[in-house]
Coordinates of C-alpha atoms and ligand atoms in Angstrom, one line a residue:
M1 CA 0.0 -0.1 -0.2
A2 CA 0.7 3.1 -0.8
S3 CA 2.7 5.9 2.1
Y4 CA 1.2 9.1 3.0
E5 CA 3.6 10.0 1.1
T6 CA 3.8 8.8 -2.0
L7 CA -0.2 10.3 -1.9
G8 CA 1.0 13.2 -1.2
K9 CA 3.4 12.9 -4.6
W10 CA 0.5 11.8 -6.5
L11 CA -2.0 14.2 -5.2
D12 CA 0.9 17.4 -5.8
T13 CA 1.4 15.9 -9.2
L14 CA -2.9 15.7 -10.3
V15 CA -4.3 19.8 -9.0
N16 CA -0.6 20.9 -10.3
I17 CA -1.0 19.9 -14.0
D18 CA -1.0 23.8 -15.7
I19 CA -4.5 22.4 -16.9
L20 CA -4.9 26.7 -18.1
G21 CA -2.0 27.0 -20.1
R22 CA -0.7 29.9 -18.1
G23 CA 3.1 28.8 -18.0
I24 CA 3.4 29.3 -13.6
I25 CA 1.5 26.7 -11.6
D26 CA 4.7 24.6 -12.5
K27 CA 7.2 27.2 -11.4
L28 CA 5.3 27.9 -8.7
Y29 CA 4.9 24.2 -7.2
T30 CA 8.6 23.3 -7.8
G31 CA 10.1 26.6 -4.9
A32 CA 7.7 25.8 -2.6
Y33 CA 8.0 21.9 -2.9
E34 CA 12.1 23.1 -2.4
K35 CA 11.4 25.0 0.5
I36 CA 9.0 22.9 2.3
G37 CA 11.3 20.3 0.7
E38 CA 8.3 16.8 0.1
P39 CA 5.2 16.9 -1.6
L40 CA 2.7 20.0 0.3
I41 CA -0.2 18.2 0.2
Y42 CA 1.1 15.3 2.8
R43 CA 2.9 18.4 4.8
A44 CA 0.3 20.5 5.1
A45 CA -3.1 17.6 6.3
R46 CA -0.3 15.5 8.3
E47 CA 0.5 18.9 10.8
I48 CA -3.3 19.7 10.4
K49 CA -3.8 16.1 11.7
E50 CA -1.5 17.0 14.7
A51 CA -2.7 20.8 15.3
V52 CA -6.5 19.8 15.9
G53 CA -7.7 18.1 18.7
K54 CA -11.7 17.6 18.9
N55 CA -13.8 21.1 19.1
D56 CA -10.6 22.4 18.5
A57 CA -11.0 25.9 16.3
V58 CA -10.2 26.5 13.0
L59 CA -10.1 29.7 10.8
I60 CA -10.5 28.7 7.4
M61 CA -9.9 32.6 5.3
T62 CA -10.4 32.9 1.2
G63 CA -11.8 36.2 -0.8
F64 CA -11.8 37.9 -4.4
R65 CA -14.0 40.3 -5.4
T66 CA -13.1 40.6 -8.9
P67 CA -13.2 43.9 -10.2
P68 CA -15.2 45.7 -12.4
L69 CA -17.7 45.0 -10.3
Y70 CA -16.2 43.6 -7.4
V71 CA -18.0 40.5 -6.9
Q72 CA -16.9 37.2 -4.9
E73 CA -15.1 34.5 -7.7
T74 CA -16.1 31.1 -7.5
D75 CA -12.4 30.1 -7.3
G76 CA -11.6 29.9 -2.4
P77 CA -15.6 29.3 -1.1
L78 CA -15.6 25.5 -2.1
G79 CA -11.9 25.5 -1.6
A80 CA -12.8 26.4 2.2
A81 CA -15.9 24.6 1.6
S82 CA -14.7 21.6 1.5
L83 CA -12.3 21.8 4.1
A84 CA -15.1 23.0 6.6
R85 CA -16.6 19.5 6.0
T86 CA -13.0 18.0 6.7
I87 CA -12.1 18.9 9.9
D88 CA -15.5 19.0 11.2
I89 CA -15.6 14.7 10.6
C90 CA -12.1 14.2 10.0
L91 CA -11.6 15.8 13.1
G92 CA -14.2 17.2 15.2
G93 CA -13.5 20.4 15.4
K94 CA -14.9 24.3 14.3
P95 CA -14.4 25.5 11.2
I96 CA -14.8 29.4 11.2
L97 CA -14.2 30.6 7.7
I98 CA -13.5 34.8 6.9
T99 CA -14.2 36.2 4.4
E100 CA -15.1 40.0 3.3
P101 CA -17.0 42.2 5.4
V102 CA -20.4 42.4 2.2
D103 CA -23.1 41.0 1.9
A104 CA -22.8 39.1 -1.0
S105 CA -19.3 37.6 -0.3
L106 CA -21.3 36.3 2.8
R107 CA -23.9 35.1 1.5
I108 CA -21.4 33.4 -1.1
L109 CA -19.2 31.5 1.1
K110 CA -22.8 30.8 3.5
A111 CA -23.8 28.7 0.4
A112 CA -20.7 27.0 -0.1
V113 CA -20.6 25.3 3.0
R114 CA -24.8 24.2 2.6
G115 CA -23.5 23.4 -0.5
V116 CA -20.9 20.7 0.6
G117 CA -23.5 19.5 4.2
L118 CA -23.0 21.7 6.7
S119 CA -25.3 24.3 8.3
V120 CA -24.4 27.8 9.2
M121 CA -23.7 29.5 12.6
P122 CA -23.3 32.1 14.6
I123 CA -20.2 31.8 16.3
E124 CA -20.6 32.1 18.8
E125 CA -23.5 28.9 19.1
I126 CA -20.6 27.0 17.1
C127 CA -18.4 27.3 20.0
K128 CA -21.5 24.7 21.3
E129 CA -19.7 20.6 22.1
S130 CA -22.9 19.9 20.9
Y131 CA -23.6 21.8 17.6
K132 CA -21.9 19.3 15.0
H133 CA -22.5 19.8 11.5
S134 CA -21.2 23.2 11.0
A135 CA -19.4 26.4 10.6
S136 CA -19.9 29.4 10.7
I137 CA -19.5 33.0 8.2
V138 CA -17.9 35.4 9.5
G139 CA -17.3 39.1 7.4
F140 CA -13.5 40.5 8.2
P141 CA -12.9 44.7 8.2
I142 CA -11.6 45.5 5.1
D143 CA -10.4 48.7 7.6
E144 CA -6.6 49.1 8.1
E145 CA -6.5 49.5 11.8
K146 CA -9.8 48.0 12.7
A147 CA -9.0 44.5 11.0
K148 CA -5.5 44.8 13.7
E149 CA -8.1 44.6 17.1
D150 CA -9.9 42.4 15.4
A151 CA -6.7 39.5 14.4
K152 CA -6.6 39.9 18.0
R153 CA -10.1 39.4 19.6
L154 CA -10.1 37.0 17.1
L155 CA -8.2 34.8 17.9
D156 CA -8.3 35.4 21.7
E157 CA -12.1 34.9 21.8
L158 CA -11.2 31.1 20.0
N159 CA -8.5 30.3 20.3
P160 CA -7.5 28.0 17.2
R161 CA -5.3 25.4 16.2
A162 CA -4.7 26.4 12.9
V163 CA -5.3 29.3 10.6
I164 CA -6.1 28.3 7.0
A165 CA -5.6 30.3 4.0
I166 CA -7.2 29.2 0.3
E167 CA -8.1 31.4 -2.8
K168 CA -6.8 35.1 -0.5
A169 CA -6.6 37.8 -1.7
G170 CA -2.1 39.0 0.1
R171 CA -0.8 42.0 -0.5
N172 CA 2.7 42.9 -1.4
S173 CA 5.3 44.2 -0.2
K174 CA 4.2 48.1 0.0
N175 CA 1.2 46.7 1.8
V176 CA -0.8 46.8 -2.3
Y177 CA -3.6 43.6 -3.4
H178 CA -3.7 42.8 -7.2
N179 CA -5.6 40.9 -8.9
Q180 CA -3.3 39.0 -11.6
S181 CA -3.7 41.8 -14.1
G182 CA -2.0 43.7 -11.2
L183 CA -4.2 46.0 -11.2
D184 CA -4.9 47.6 -7.3
I185 CA -7.9 45.9 -5.1
S186 CA -7.0 46.3 -1.7
K187 CA -9.9 48.6 -1.2
Y188 CA -12.0 45.9 -1.9
H189 CA -9.9 42.9 0.1
A190 CA -9.9 42.3 4.5
K191 CA -6.8 43.0 5.3
V192 CA -6.2 38.9 7.5
E193 CA -2.3 39.1 7.0
H194 CA -3.4 40.5 10.7
I195 CA -4.8 37.2 11.7
I196 CA -1.9 35.7 10.3
T197 CA 0.7 37.9 12.1
E198 CA -0.8 37.2 15.4
A199 CA -1.0 33.6 14.1
Q200 CA 2.2 33.5 14.0
K201 CA 2.8 35.2 17.5
R202 CA 0.7 32.3 19.3
D203 CA 2.2 29.2 17.1
I204 CA -0.7 28.9 15.7
L205 CA -0.1 26.1 12.3
T206 CA -0.8 28.6 9.3
I207 CA -0.9 27.1 5.6
G208 CA -1.6 28.8 2.3
I209 CA -3.8 27.5 -0.6
G210 CA -3.1 29.8 -3.9
D211 CA -3.1 29.7 -8.3
G212 CA -1.6 32.7 -9.0
G213 CA 1.1 34.3 -7.0
N214 CA -1.7 37.2 -5.1
E215 CA -2.1 35.5 -2.3
V216 CA -1.9 35.4 1.6
G217 CA 0.9 32.8 2.0
M218 CA 3.4 33.4 -1.1
G219 CA 5.5 35.4 0.6
V220 CA 7.3 31.9 1.1
I221 CA 8.5 31.7 -3.0
E222 CA 8.1 36.0 -3.2
D223 CA 11.6 35.8 -5.8
V224 CA 9.8 32.9 -7.4
V225 CA 6.1 35.1 -8.3
R226 CA 8.6 37.3 -8.6
K227 CA 10.8 35.7 -11.7
H228 CA 7.2 34.0 -13.5
V229 CA 4.5 35.8 -12.8
P230 CA 2.7 38.5 -15.2
Y231 CA 3.5 41.4 -13.4
G232 CA 4.6 39.6 -10.0
D233 CA 7.8 41.9 -10.2
V234 CA 6.5 45.4 -11.6
C235 CA 2.0 45.7 -11.3
Q236 CA 0.0 48.0 -13.5
C237 CA -1.0 50.2 -10.7
P238 CA 0.6 53.0 -9.1
C239 CA 2.6 51.4 -6.4
K240 CA 5.1 49.9 -8.9
G241 CA 5.5 46.4 -5.8
G242 CA 4.2 44.4 -8.0
I243 CA 1.4 41.4 -7.7
A244 CA 3.5 38.8 -5.0
A245 CA 1.9 38.8 -2.0
T246 CA 4.6 39.0 1.2
S247 CA 2.8 36.8 3.5
K248 CA 4.2 33.5 5.0
V249 CA 2.8 30.8 6.4
D250 CA 4.2 27.1 7.3
V251 CA 2.8 25.6 3.9
L252 CA 1.6 26.8 1.6
V253 CA 0.3 24.9 -1.1
T254 CA 0.2 25.0 -4.7
A255 CA -2.9 24.4 -7.3
A256 CA -3.3 25.4 -11.1
I257 CA -7.2 26.0 -9.9
S258 CA -7.6 27.2 -5.8
N259 CA -10.5 24.9 -4.8
W260 CA -8.5 21.2 -6.2
G261 CA -5.6 21.8 -3.8
G262 CA -8.2 22.2 -0.6
Y263 CA -10.2 19.0 -1.9
A264 CA -6.8 17.5 -2.9
L265 CA -5.6 18.7 1.1
S266 CA -9.5 17.6 2.1
G267 CA -8.9 14.1 1.1
M268 CA -5.7 13.1 2.5
L269 CA -6.4 14.4 5.7
A270 CA -9.8 12.1 4.7
R271 CA -8.0 8.9 4.0
M272 CA -5.0 9.8 7.2
C273 CA -8.7 9.0 9.7
N274 CA -9.7 6.8 7.4
K275 CA -13.1 8.2 7.1
P276 CA -13.8 9.0 3.2
E277 CA -17.0 10.7 4.2
G278 CA -15.4 13.3 5.0
L279 CA -14.1 14.5 1.4
H280 CA -17.1 15.6 -0.1
T281 CA -18.9 14.3 -2.9
Q282 CA -19.8 15.3 -7.1
E283 CA -22.8 15.0 -4.9
N284 CA -22.4 18.5 -2.4
E285 CA -20.1 19.9 -5.9
D286 CA -22.7 20.3 -8.2
L287 CA -24.4 21.3 -5.5
M288 CA -21.2 24.0 -4.3
F289 CA -21.6 25.5 -8.0
T290 CA -25.7 25.8 -8.2
L291 CA -25.8 27.9 -5.0
V292 CA -22.3 29.9 -5.1
I293 CA -24.0 30.4 -8.8
S294 CA -27.4 31.9 -7.2
E295 CA -26.1 34.4 -4.6
G296 CA -23.5 35.6 -8.0
A297 CA -20.4 34.3 -7.6
I298 CA -18.6 34.8 -10.7
D299 CA -16.5 32.6 -12.4
G300 CA -13.1 34.6 -11.6
D301 CA -11.7 34.8 -15.1
K302 CA -14.7 36.0 -17.5
G303 CA -16.5 37.9 -15.6
I304 CA -19.6 35.3 -15.6
V305 CA -22.1 33.3 -13.0
E306 CA -22.1 30.2 -14.6
R307 CA -20.7 26.9 -12.7
S308 CA -17.2 27.0 -14.0
A309 CA -14.0 28.1 -11.9
D310 CA -11.2 30.5 -13.4
N311 CA -12.5 29.6 -17.1
V312 CA -12.6 25.0 -16.4
E313 CA -16.1 24.1 -16.5
L314 CA -17.9 22.5 -14.0
G315 CA -17.1 18.7 -15.5
I316 CA -13.9 18.3 -15.0
H317 CA -14.0 19.9 -11.3
K318 CA -15.9 16.5 -10.7
S319 CA -14.1 15.2 -12.4
V320 CA -10.6 16.0 -10.3
L321 CA -12.5 15.2 -7.9
A322 CA -13.2 12.6 -8.8
L323 CA -9.2 10.9 -9.1
I324 CA -9.1 12.7 -5.4
R325 CA -10.7 10.3 -4.4
Q326 CA -9.6 6.7 -6.7
I327 CA -6.2 8.0 -5.7
L328 CA -6.7 7.5 -1.9
F329 CA -9.6 4.8 -1.7
H330 CA -9.2 3.1 -4.6
R331 CA -12.6 3.5 -5.0
P332 CA -15.1 5.4 -7.5
H333 CA -18.0 6.3 -5.5
P334 CA -18.3 7.8 -2.4
V335 CA -19.0 5.4 1.4
I336 CA -21.5 7.5 3.4
R337 CA -21.8 6.5 6.6
G338 CA -25.2 8.4 8.2
E339 CA -24.7 9.3 11.6
I340 CA -27.8 10.0 13.5
I341 CA -27.4 12.9 16.3
S342 CA -29.1 13.5 18.8
V343 CA -28.5 16.5 21.4
Ligands
ZN401 ZN1 0.5 47.9 -7.3

């Protein structure tokens, strides 16, 4: 039987295939692998499993709003929701999802969480031991000073054991946030780096998942992003600092589409915990896409409300999910073990 490390290597390979032909993911993956020193998915899953126990809070941050309308894209929320399900089912942890503090983004994230099979509960409720199979959604400040205060308060109150950023807009060396075209999107995005900084002060595990170089966590390979990603070194906005994000995390996971990094990490955790039902199903994938677009989420590449992410149609996302399950469990169909909850 393949070792977890070997399974991690296969998953890394699968989710880092350059399906979009952007010519950068291979560079980002190689750079991250050189820094981490073992398969990225394996390392991230192992560290999460070691860090997170029953009833421990885990913060999962996502959010990229696409110009010109600044609507939340479909890449990010689905991967975040997938991780929330796995953390609940496999580890008994409490997923708290964090995004931009605007109604549209909050609604899209709630839709993804429900699509993956969890209930959305207020933060004060989810921390009660009896609330299984639920997650909370929290809007985090765009304002710098408020963000700094909120980061401390959140970590004081929740004492999370891990902070995961997936497809989360990250800032460059001049504190400016950029989209992939190198435009300044700072005033539309939460200043979540304060959460990373606070987590690191408290020795809390930090994980970053990204596909383009401008996401939280990419500071681990900032030199690679500057060298290989368009606008990585010099952006199109007046800051001229490039889109390369500077925040560093303990484990950086790259993927051709960030959601896939989330799915692979969820699958690896499910495998390590011997709970195949922890990884969401193709039906969940279908439902998540349907629900998030019903709340207005757009394909960030196409700018259109449809069941695709990064210009890749739903069927391919379902196929990648099926391949992840097949690689890890050698079974094409999910085994769902129904569980009666009495409270
Ligand atoms: Zn700039």
